[in-house]
Coordinates of C-alpha atoms in Angstrom, one line a residue:
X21 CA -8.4 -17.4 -1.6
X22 CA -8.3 -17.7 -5.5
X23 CA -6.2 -20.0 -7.6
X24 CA -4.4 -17.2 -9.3
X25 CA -3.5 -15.5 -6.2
X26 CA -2.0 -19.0 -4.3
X27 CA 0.0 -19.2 -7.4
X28 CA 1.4 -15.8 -7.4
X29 CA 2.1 -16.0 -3.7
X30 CA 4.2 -19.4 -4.8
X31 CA 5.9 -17.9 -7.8
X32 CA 6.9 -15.0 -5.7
X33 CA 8.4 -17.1 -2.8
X34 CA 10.1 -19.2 -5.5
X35 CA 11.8 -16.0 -7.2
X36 CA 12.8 -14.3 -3.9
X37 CA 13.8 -17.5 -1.7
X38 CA 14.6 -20.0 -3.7
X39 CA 12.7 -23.6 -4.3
X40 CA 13.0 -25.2 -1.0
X41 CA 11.2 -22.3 0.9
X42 CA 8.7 -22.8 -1.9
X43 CA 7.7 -26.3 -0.9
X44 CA 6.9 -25.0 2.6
X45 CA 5.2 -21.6 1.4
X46 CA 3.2 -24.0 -1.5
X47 CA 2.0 -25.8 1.7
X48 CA 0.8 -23.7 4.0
X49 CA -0.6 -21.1 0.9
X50 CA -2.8 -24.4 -0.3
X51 CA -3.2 -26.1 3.3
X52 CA -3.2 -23.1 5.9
X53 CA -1.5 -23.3 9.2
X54 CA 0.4 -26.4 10.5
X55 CA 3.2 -27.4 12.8
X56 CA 6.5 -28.0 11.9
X57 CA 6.1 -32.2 12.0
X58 CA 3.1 -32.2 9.6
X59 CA 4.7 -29.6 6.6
X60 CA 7.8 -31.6 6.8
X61 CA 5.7 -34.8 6.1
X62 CA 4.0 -33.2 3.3
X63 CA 6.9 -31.5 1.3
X64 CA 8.9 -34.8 2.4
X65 CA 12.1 -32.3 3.9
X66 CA 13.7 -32.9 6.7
X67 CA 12.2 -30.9 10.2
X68 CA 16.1 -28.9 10.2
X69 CA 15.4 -28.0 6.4
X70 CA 11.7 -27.5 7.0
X71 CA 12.6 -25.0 10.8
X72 CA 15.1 -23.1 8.5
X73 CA 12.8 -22.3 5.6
X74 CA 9.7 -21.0 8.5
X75 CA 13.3 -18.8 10.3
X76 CA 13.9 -17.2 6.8
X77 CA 9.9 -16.2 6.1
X78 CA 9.6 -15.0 9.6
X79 CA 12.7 -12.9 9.0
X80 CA 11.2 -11.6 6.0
X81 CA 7.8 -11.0 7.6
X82 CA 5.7 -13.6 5.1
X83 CA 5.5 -16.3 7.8
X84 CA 3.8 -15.5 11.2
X85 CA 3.0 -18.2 14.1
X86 CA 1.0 -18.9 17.0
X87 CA 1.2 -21.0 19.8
X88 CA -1.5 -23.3 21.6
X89 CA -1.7 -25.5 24.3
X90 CA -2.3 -28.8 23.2
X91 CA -3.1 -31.3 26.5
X92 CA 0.2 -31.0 28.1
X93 CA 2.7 -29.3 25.4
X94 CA 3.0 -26.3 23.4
X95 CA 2.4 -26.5 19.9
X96 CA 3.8 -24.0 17.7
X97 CA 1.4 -23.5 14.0
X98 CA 2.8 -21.5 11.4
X99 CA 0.9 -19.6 8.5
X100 CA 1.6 -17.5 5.4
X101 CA 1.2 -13.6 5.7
X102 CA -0.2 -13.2 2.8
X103 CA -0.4 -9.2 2.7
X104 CA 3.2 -9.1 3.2
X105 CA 4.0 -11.6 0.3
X106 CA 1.9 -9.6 -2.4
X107 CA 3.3 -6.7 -1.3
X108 CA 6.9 -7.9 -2.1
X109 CA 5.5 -7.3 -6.1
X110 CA 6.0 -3.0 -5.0
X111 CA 9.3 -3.7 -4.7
X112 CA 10.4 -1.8 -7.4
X113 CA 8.2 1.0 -6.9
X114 CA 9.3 1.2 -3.0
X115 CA 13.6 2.0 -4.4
X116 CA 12.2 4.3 -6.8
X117 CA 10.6 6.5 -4.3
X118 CA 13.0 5.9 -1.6
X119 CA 14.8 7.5 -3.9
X120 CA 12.6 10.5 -4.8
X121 CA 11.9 11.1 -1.3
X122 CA 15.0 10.3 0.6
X123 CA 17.8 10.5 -2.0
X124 CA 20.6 7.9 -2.5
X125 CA 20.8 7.3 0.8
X126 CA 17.5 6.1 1.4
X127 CA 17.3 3.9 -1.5
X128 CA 20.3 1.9 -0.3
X129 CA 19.0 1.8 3.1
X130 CA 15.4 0.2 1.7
X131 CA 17.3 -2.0 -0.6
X132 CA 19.4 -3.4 2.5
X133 CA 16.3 -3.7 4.8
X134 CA 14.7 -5.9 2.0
X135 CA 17.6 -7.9 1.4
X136 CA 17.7 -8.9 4.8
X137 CA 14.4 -8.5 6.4
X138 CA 14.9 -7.0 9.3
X139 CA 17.8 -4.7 10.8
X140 CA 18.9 -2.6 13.7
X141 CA 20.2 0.8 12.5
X142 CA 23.8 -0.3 13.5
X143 CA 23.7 -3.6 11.6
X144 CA 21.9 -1.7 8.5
X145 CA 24.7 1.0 8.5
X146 CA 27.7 -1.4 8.7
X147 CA 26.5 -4.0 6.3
X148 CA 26.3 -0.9 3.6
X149 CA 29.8 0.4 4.3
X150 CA 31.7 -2.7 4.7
X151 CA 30.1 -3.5 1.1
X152 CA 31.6 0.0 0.2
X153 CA 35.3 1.0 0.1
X154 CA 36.0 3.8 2.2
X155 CA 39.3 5.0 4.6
X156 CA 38.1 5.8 8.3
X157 CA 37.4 9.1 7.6
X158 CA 35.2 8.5 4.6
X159 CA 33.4 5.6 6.3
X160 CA 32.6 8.0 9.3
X161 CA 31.0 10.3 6.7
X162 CA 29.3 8.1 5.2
X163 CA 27.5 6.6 8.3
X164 CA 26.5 9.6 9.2
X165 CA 24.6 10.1 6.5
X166 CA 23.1 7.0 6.5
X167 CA 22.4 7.7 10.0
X168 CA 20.4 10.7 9.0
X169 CA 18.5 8.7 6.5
X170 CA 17.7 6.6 8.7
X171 CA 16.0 8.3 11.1
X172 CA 13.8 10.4 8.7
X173 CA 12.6 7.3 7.2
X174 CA 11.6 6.1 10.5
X175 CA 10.4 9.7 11.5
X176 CA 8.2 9.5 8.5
X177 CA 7.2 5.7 9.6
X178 CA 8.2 4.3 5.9
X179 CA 10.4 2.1 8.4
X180 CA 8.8 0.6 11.8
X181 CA 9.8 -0.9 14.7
X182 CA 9.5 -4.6 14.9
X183 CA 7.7 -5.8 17.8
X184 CA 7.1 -9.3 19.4
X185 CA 3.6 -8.9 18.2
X186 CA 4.2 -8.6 14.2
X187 CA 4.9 -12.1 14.5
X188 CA 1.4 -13.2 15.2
X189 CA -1.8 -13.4 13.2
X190 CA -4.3 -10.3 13.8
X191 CA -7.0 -12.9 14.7
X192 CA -4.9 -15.3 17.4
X193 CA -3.9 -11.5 18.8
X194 CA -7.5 -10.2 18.9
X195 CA -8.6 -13.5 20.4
X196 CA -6.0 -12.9 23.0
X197 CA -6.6 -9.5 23.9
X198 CA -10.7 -10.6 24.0
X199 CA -9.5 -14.3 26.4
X200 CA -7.7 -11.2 28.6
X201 CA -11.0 -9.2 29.2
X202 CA -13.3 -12.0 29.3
X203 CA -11.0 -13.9 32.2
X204 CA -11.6 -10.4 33.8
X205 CA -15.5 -11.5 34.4
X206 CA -17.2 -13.5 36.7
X207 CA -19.7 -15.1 34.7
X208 CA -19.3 -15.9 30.7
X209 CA -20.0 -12.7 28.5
X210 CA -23.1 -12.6 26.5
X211 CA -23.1 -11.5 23.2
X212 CA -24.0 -8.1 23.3
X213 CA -21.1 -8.0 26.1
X214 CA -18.4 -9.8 23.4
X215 CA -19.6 -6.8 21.1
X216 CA -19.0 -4.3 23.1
X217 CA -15.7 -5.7 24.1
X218 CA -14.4 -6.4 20.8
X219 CA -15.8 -2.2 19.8
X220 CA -13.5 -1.2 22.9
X221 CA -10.8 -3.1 22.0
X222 CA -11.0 -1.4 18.5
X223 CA -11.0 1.7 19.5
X224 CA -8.3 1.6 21.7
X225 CA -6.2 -0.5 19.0
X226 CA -7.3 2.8 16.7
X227 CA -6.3 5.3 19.3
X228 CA -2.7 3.3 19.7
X229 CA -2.0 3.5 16.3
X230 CA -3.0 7.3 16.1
X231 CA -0.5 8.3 18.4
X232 CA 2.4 10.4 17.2
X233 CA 5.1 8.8 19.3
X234 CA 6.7 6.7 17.2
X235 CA 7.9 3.2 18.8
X236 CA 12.3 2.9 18.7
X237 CA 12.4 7.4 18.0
X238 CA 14.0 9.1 20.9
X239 CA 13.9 12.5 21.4
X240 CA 16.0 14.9 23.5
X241 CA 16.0 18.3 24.2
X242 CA 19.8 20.1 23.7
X243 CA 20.9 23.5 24.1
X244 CA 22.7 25.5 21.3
X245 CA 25.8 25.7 23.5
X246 CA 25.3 23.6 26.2
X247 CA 28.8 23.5 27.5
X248 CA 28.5 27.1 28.3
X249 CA 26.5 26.8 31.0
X250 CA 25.6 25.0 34.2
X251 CA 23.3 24.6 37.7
X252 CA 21.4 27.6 37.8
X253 CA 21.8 28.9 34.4
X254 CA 21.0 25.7 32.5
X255 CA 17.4 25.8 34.1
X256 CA 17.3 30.0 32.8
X257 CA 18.0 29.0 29.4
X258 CA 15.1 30.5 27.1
X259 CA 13.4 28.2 24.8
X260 CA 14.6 29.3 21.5
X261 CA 17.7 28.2 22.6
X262 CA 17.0 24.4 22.9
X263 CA 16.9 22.0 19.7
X264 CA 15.0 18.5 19.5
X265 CA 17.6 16.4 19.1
X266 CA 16.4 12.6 17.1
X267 CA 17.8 9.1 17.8
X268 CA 16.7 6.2 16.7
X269 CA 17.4 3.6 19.3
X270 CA 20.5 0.7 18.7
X271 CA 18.5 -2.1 20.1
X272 CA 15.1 -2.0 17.9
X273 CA 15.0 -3.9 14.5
X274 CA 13.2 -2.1 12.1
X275 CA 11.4 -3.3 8.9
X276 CA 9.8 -1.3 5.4
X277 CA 6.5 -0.6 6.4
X278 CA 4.9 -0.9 2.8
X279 CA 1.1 0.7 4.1
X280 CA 2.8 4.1 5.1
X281 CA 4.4 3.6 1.3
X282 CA 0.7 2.8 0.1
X283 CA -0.8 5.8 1.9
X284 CA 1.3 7.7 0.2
X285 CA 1.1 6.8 -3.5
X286 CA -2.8 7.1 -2.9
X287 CA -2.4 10.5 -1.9
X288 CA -0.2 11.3 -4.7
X289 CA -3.0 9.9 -7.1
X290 CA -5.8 12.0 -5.4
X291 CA -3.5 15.1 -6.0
X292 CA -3.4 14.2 -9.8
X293 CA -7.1 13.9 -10.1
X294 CA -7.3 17.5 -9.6
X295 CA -4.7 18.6 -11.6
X296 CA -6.6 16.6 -14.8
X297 CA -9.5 18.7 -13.5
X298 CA -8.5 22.0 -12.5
X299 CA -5.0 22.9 -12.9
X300 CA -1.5 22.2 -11.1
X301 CA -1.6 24.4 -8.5
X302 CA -5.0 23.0 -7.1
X303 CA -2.7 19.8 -7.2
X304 CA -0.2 21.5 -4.8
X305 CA -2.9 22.9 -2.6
X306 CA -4.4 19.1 -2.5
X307 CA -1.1 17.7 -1.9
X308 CA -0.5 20.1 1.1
X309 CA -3.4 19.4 2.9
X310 CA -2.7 15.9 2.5
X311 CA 1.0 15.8 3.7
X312 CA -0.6 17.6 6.6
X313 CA -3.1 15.5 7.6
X314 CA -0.5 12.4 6.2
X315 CA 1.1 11.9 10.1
X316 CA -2.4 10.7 11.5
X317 CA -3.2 8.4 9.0
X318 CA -3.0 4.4 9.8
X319 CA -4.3 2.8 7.3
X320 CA -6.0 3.2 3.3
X321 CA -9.2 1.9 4.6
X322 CA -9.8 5.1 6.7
X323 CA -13.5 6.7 5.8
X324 CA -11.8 10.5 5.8
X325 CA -8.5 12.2 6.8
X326 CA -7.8 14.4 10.1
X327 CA -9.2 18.2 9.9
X328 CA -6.3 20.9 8.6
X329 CA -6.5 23.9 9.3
X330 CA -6.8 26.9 6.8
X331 CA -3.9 29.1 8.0
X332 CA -1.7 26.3 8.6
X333 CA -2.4 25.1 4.9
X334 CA -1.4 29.2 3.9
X335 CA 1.8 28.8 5.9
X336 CA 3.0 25.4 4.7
X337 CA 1.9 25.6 0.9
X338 CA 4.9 25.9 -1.4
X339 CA 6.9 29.7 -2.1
X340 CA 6.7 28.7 -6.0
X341 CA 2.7 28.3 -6.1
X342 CA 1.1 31.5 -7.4
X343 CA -2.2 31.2 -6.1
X344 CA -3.1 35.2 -7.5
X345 CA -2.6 34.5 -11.4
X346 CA -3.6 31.5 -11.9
X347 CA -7.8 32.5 -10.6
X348 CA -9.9 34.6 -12.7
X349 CA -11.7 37.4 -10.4
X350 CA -15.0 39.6 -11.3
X351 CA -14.5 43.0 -11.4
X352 CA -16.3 43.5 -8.0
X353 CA -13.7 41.6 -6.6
X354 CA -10.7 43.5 -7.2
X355 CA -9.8 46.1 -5.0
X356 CA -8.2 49.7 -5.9
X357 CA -6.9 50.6 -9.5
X358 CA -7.9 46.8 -9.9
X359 CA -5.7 45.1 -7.2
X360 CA -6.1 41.8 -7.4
X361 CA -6.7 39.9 -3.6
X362 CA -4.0 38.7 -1.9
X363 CA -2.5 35.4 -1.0
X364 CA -4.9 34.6 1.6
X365 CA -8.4 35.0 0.3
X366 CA -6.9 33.9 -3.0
X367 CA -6.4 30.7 -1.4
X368 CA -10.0 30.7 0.6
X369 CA -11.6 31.2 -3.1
X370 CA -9.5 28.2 -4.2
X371 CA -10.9 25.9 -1.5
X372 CA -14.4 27.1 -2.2
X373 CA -14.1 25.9 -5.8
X374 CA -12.3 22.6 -4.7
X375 CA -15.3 22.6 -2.1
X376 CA -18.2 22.8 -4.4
X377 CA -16.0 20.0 -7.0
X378 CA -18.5 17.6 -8.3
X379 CA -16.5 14.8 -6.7
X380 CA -16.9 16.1 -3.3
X381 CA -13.2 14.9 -2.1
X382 CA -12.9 18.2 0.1
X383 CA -15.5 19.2 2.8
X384 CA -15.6 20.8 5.7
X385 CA -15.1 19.7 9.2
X386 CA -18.5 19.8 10.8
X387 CA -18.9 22.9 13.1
X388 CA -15.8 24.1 13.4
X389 CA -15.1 26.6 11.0
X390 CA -11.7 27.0 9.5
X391 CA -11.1 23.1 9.3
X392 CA -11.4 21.0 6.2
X393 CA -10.9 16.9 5.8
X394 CA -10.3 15.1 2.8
X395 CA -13.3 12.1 2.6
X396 CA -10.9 9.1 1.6
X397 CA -13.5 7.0 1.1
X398 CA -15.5 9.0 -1.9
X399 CA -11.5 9.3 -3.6
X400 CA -11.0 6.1 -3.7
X401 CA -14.5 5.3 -4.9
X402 CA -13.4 7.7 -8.0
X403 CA -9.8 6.2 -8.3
X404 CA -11.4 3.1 -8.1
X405 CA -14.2 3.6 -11.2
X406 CA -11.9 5.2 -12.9
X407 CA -9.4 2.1 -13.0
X408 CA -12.9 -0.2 -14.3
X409 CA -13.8 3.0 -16.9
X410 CA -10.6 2.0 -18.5
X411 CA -10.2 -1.6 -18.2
X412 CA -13.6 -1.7 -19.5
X413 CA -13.4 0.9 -22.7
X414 CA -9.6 -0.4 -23.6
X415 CA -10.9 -3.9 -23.7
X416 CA -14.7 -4.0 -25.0
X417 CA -15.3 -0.4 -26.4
X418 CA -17.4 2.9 -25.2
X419 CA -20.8 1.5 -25.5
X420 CA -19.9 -1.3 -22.8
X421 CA -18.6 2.0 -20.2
X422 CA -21.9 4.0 -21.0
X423 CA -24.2 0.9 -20.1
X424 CA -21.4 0.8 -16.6
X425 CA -21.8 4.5 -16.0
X426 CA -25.6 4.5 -16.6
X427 CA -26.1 1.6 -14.0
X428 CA -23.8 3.3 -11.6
X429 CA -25.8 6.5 -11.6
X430 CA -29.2 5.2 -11.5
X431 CA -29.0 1.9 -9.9
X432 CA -30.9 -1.5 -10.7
X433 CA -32.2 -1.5 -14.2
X434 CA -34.4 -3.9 -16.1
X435 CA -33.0 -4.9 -19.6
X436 CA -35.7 -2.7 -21.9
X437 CA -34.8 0.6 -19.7
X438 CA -31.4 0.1 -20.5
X439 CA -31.8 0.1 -23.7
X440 CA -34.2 3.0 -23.4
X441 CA -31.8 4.7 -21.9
X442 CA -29.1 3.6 -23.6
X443 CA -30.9 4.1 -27.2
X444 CA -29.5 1.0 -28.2
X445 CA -31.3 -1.8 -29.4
X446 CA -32.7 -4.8 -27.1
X447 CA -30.4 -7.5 -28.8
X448 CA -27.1 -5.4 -28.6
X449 CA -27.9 -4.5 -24.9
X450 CA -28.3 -8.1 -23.9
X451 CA -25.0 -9.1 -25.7
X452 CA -23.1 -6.3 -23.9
X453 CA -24.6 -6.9 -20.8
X454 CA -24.0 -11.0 -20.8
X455 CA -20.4 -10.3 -21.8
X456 CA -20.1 -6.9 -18.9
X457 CA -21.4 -10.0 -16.2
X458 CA -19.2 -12.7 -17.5
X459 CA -16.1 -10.5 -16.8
X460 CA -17.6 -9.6 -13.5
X461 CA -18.4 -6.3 -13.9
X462 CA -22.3 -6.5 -13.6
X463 CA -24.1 -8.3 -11.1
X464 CA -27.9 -9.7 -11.9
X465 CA -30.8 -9.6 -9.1
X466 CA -33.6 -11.9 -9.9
X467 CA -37.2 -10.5 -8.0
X468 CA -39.6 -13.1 -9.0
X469 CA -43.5 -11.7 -9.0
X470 CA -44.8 -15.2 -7.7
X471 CA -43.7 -18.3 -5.5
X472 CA -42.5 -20.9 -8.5
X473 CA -40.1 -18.2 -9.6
X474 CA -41.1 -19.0 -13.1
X475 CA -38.6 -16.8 -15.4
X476 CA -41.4 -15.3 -17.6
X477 CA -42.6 -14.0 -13.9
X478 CA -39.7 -12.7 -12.7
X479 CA -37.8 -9.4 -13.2
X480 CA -34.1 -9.6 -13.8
X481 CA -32.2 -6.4 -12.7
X482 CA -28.8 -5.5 -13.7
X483 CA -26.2 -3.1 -11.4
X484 CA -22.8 -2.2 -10.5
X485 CA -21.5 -3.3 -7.2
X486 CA -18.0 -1.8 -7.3
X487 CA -16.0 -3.3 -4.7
X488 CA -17.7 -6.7 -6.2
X489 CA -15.6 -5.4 -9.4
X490 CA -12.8 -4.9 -8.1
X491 CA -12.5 -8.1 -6.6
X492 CA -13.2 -9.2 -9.9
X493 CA -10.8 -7.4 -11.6
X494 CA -8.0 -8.5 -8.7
X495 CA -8.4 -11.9 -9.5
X496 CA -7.8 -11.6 -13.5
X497 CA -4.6 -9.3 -13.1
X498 CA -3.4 -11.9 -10.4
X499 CA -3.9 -14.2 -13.1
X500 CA -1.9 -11.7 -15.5
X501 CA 0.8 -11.4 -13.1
X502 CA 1.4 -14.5 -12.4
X503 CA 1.7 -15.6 -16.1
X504 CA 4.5 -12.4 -16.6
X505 CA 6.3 -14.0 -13.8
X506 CA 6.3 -17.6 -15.1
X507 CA 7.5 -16.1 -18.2
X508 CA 10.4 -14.8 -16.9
X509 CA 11.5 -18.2 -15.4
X510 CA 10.7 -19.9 -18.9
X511 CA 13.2 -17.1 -20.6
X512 CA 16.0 -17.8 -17.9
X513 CA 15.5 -21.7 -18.1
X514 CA 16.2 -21.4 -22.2
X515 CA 19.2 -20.0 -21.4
X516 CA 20.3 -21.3 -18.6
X517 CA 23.5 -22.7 -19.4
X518 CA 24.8 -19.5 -20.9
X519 CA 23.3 -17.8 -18.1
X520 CA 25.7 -20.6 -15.4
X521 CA 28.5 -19.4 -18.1
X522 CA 28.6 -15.7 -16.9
X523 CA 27.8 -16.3 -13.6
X524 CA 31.6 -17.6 -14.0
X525 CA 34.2 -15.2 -12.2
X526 CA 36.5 -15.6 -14.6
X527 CA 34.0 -14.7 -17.5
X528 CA 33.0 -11.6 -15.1
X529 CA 36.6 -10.7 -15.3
X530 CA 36.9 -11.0 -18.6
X531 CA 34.2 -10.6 -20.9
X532 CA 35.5 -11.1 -24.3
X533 CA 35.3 -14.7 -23.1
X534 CA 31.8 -14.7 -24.6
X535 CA 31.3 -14.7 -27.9
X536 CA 29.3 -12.5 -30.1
X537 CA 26.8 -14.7 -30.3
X538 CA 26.1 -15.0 -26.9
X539 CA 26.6 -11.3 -26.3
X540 CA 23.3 -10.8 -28.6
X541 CA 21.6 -13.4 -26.7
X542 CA 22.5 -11.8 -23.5
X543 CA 20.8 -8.2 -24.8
X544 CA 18.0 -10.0 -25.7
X545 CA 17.0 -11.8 -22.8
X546 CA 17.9 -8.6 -20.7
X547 CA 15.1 -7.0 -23.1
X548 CA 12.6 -9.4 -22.6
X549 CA 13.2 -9.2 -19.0
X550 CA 12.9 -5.9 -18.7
X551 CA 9.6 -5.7 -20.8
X552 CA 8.1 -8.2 -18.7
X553 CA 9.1 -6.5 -15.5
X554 CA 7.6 -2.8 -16.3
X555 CA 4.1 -4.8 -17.6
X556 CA 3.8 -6.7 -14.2
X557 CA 5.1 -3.1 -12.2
X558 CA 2.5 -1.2 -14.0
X559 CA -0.4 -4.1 -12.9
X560 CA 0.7 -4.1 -9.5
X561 CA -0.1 -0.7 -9.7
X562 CA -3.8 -1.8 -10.9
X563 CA -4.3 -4.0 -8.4
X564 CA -2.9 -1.8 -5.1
X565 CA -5.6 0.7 -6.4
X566 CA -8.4 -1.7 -6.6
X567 CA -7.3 -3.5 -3.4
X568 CA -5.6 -1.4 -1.0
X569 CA -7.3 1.8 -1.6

C-alpha cells in the first residue's frame, strides 16, 4: 500500500478514535498483523491499553483477527481492515442519504450505528430515545417508528447482520474453507485440483450472497383478522387475506453496510449519464431498471446486472413519467386521426434508442426475449474516463485530453503518428506526453527491433491503461485528502485553548461569556472547517468512483 493512503488510514483513526488507538492502528497499517505482546512493545502501551484499543476497532469493524496454532497455544494476530477504514471518509454522504431515502428516522438510526459500531435493534432504539425527552406514550411512538426504519434499512440491506465471520480476514477464511475440502481427500490435491476447488468455493460463496433471504429478517404470514377465526377455518382462509408480516430479530447485531450504499450511488450516477445524453425521463426508465435488478446485486465489481423484464419495467416505472410526449414519432407511426402509440410501445421504442446508445450500457439478455441487463462493467469504464477527461482538461488543458482520447480509441501509438494524428507538432507532442506519463496517465511500451535494445532501434509506444490511471489518480487524491485532514487538526490546534474555553458548561450555558473577539474567531474557524470538509467530501466522491466502481 502507498504512503498517502497509510497516512490517511492514520489520520482517520486519529480523528474518529482518538491518539492512543492511533498508535496501535499506525502499527499494524505500517507493520501488518501482529499479536497483542509485540504492538504493545512497539507503541510502548501497556497489553490492557493496547487489548482495549484492538476491542474498540473490532467494534467498529476496522480491526479484524485470526487465530493460529502456534506449537502448543493459540495465538491470536490482529490486522487493519483497511476497506472499512477508508470507507469511514462517506460518512457524510451515508446521513445525507439516509436521509433522502429513509427520512429522519433513518438518518438518526445510521448516525447511532456509526457512533457505536455495532447494535441490536433494541439497543439502537433505546439509546435514541433515552437521548430524547419523551412521556411513555410519546416514547412508544417514537420506537415504533424507529422500529419501522429499521427494518426497511435492513430489508434494503443498507444495514447487515453481523456474523462471527466479519471478524476475520477474506484470505485466513478462504484458506479455511480450502484446509476443510482438502482434509476431505486422501492424497494431497494437485494444482489443477486446488483450482477447481477454490472456483467451487467461489461460486457457492457467489450463489450465498445472491440469495434474497436476508440474514436476522423474519418473516410471518398473518391474517387480516386473525382473531376471527380458528381450526378449520383458519386453514380455508383465501390468500388475499394473509399479510407478510417483517421482524427483524432482537438478538442479531447489525452494522452500515457501506457497499449496498456504494451500489447505490453508482447506480444513481449511471442514471445521470443518460439524462446528460438523452433526457430525464430516459433517466427514470434507467433508474427503474436498475432498482429492479438493485436486490441481486453483491458487489460494484459485478461484470453486468440481473435480466428485467420488459412488462415488469411498464408496471413499476413512475405515474409522473410521460413516456408519449416526450418521443418524436414518423407519421407512419401514428395511428388514426394521428394517435400517437400508447404507453407500452412508447416505452419498447424508448429501449430501442437506449439499446442502440453509443455507450452500449443497455443490451439484451441473450436468447430470451423480453429481458434486458445493464453491462456494469462498460458504465463504469465510461464513469471512470469521464472522471480522467476532467482531471485531465481542468488541470493541463484540451490538447493533453485529445492526445488521452486518441490513444484510448486507437491503441498503442508511436510519437510521429500522434502527432499526425493529433496535427500538432513533434516537440509539443513529446512535452504533453512526458508530462501525461509523469502524472500517470500514459504508460510507455518499449519493442526493441534487435537484442542490445539500443534506443535508436527500438520503438517506444504510448497507451492508456485505465484502471492503471485510476490507480494513479487514487494515490494523488489520497495524498489531497490527507493534507485537507491535517489541515483541519492544524486549524483546531491554533485555537485550542479557546476551543477548551467553550467546551466549558458554564460557557455553553451562557454564551455572552465569550467575548466578541472570540465570537469572530469561532465563525471563522467554523468556516474554514466547513470549506475543508465539502473539498475532502467531494474527493471522496472521486476516488469511490475510480476505486469502487
Amino acid at each position: 500500500m502507498s504512503t498517502h493512503e497509510n497516512k490517511l488510514c492514520r489520520l482517520i483513526v486519529r480523528e474518529h478514535f482518538g491518539p492512543i488507538v492511533e498508535k496501535v492502528a499506525n502499527v499494524l497499517i505500517r507493520k501488518g498483523r501482529m499479536p497483542v505482546g509485540m504492538i504493545a512493545r512497539i507503541t510502548t502501551l501497556k497489553p490492557k491499553q493496547v487489548r482495549e484499543c484492538l476491542f474498540v476497532m473490532i467494534q467498529h469493524n476496522i480491526a479484524v483477527y485470526a487465530e493460529t496454532q502456534e506449537k502448543t497455544r493459540i495465538v491470536t494476530y490482529y490486522e487493519v481492515n483497511r476497506t472499512e477504514l477508508l470507507n469511514r471518509v462517506l460518512i457524510p454522504k451515508v446521513l445525507h442519504s439516509s436521509q433522502e431515502w429513509f427520512e429522519s428516522d433513518g438518518a438518526t438510526i445510521a448516525q447511532t450505528m456509526l457512533v457505536h459500531g455495532k447494535l441490536t435493534i433494541t439497543e439502537c432504539t433505546n439509546d435514541i430515545v433515552a437521548r430524547a425527552t419523551h412521556d411513555k406514550r410519546g416514547a412508544a411512538q417514537r420506537t415504533a417508528s424507529l422500529k419501522k426504519a429499521f427494518t426497511r434499512m435492513v430489508k434494503e440491506k443498507c444495514l447487515i447482520a453481523v456474523r462471527p465471520s466479519d471478524s476475520l480476514t477474506a484470505t485466513d477464511r478462504d484458506m479455511a474453507e480450502e484446509k476443510r475440502e482438502t482434509d476431505k481427500m486422501t492424497l494431497p490435491p494437485t494444482a489443477a485440483e486446488m483450482t477447481a476447488i477454490r472456483k467451487n468455493l467461489g461460486s457457492q460463496r457467489n450463489q450465498e450472497l445472491s440469495k434474497t433471504t436476508i440474514v436476522g429478517l423474519k418473516r410471518t404470514l398473518d391474517s387480516v383478522d386473525s382473531d376471527g377465526y380458528d381450526g378449520d377455518k383458519r386453514r380455508k382462509l383465501d390468500f388475499s387475506e394473509l399479510t407478510i408480516h417483517e421482524e427483524v430479530e432482537a438478538d442479531v447485531f447489525f452494522k452500515i453496510n457501506f457497499e449496498r450504499f456504494v451500489i447505490r450511488w453508482r447506480n444513481m450516477q449511471i442514471a445521470d449519464l443518460y439524462e446528460a445524453r438523452l433526457n430525464p425521463t430516459a433517466k427514470a426508465i434507467m433508474n427503474t431498471i436498475l432498482t429492479l435488478a438493485e436486490e441481486r446485486m453483491i458487489n460494484c465489481k459485478e461484470d453486468s446486472s440481473s435480466p428485467v423484464n420488459i412488462m415488469l419495467l411498464l408496471n413499476t416505472l413512475p405515474k409522473d413519467i410521460n413516456l408519449i410526449d416526450t418521443l418524436e414519432f414518423e407519421q407512419q407511426e401514428l395511428g388514426i386521426n394521428n394517435s400517437k402509440p400508447k404507453a407500452g410501445e412508447c416505452l419498447e421504442k424508448y429501449i430501442d434508442i437506449l439499446e442502440a446508445d453509443l455507450m452500449h450500457i443497455l443490451k439484451k439478455d441473450g436468447g430470451r426475449p423480453g429481458q434486458y441487463v445493464i453491462n456494469l462493467k462498460a458504465a463504469s469504464k465510461i464513469m471512470k474516463k469521464n472522471l480522467i477527461q476532467g482531471v485531465v482538461s481542468s488541470r493541463f488543458g484540451s490538447a493533453y485530453v485529445r492526445i488521452m482520447n486518441m490513444l484510448l480509441d486507437k491503441g498503442k501509438l508511436e510519437e510521429k503518428m500522434i502527432s499526425k494524428f493529433s496535427m500538432m507538432p513533434v516537440k509539443d507532442v513529446r512535452e504533453k506526453l512526458t508530462t501525461l506519463c509523469t502524472f500517470g496517465v500514459l504508460n510507455l511500451q518499449e519493442v526493441p527491433k534487435s537484442q542490445d535494445r539500443a534506443p535508436s532501434r527500438t520503438f517506444y509506444l504510448w497507451e492508456v491503461i485505465l484502471s492503471r490511471a485510476a490507480d494513479a489518480l487514487v494515490d494523488r487524491l489520497y495524498h489531497t485528502m490527507g493534507n485537507l485532514r491535517q489541515r483541519r487538526f492544524v486549524e483546531k490546534a491554533k485555537r485550542a485553548v479557546l476551543l477548551a474555553k467553550c467546551e466549558r458548561t458554564d460557557v455553553k450555558a451562557n454564551d455572552s461569556l465569550l467575548t466578541d473577539a472570540e465570537k469572530k474567531e469561532i465563525n471563522t474557524l467554523s468556516g474554514i472547517l466547513e470549506m475543508l470538509e465539502v473539498q475532502e467530501l467531494r474527493i471522496a466522491q472521486m476516488v469511490m468512483t475510480l476505486r469502487d466502481f
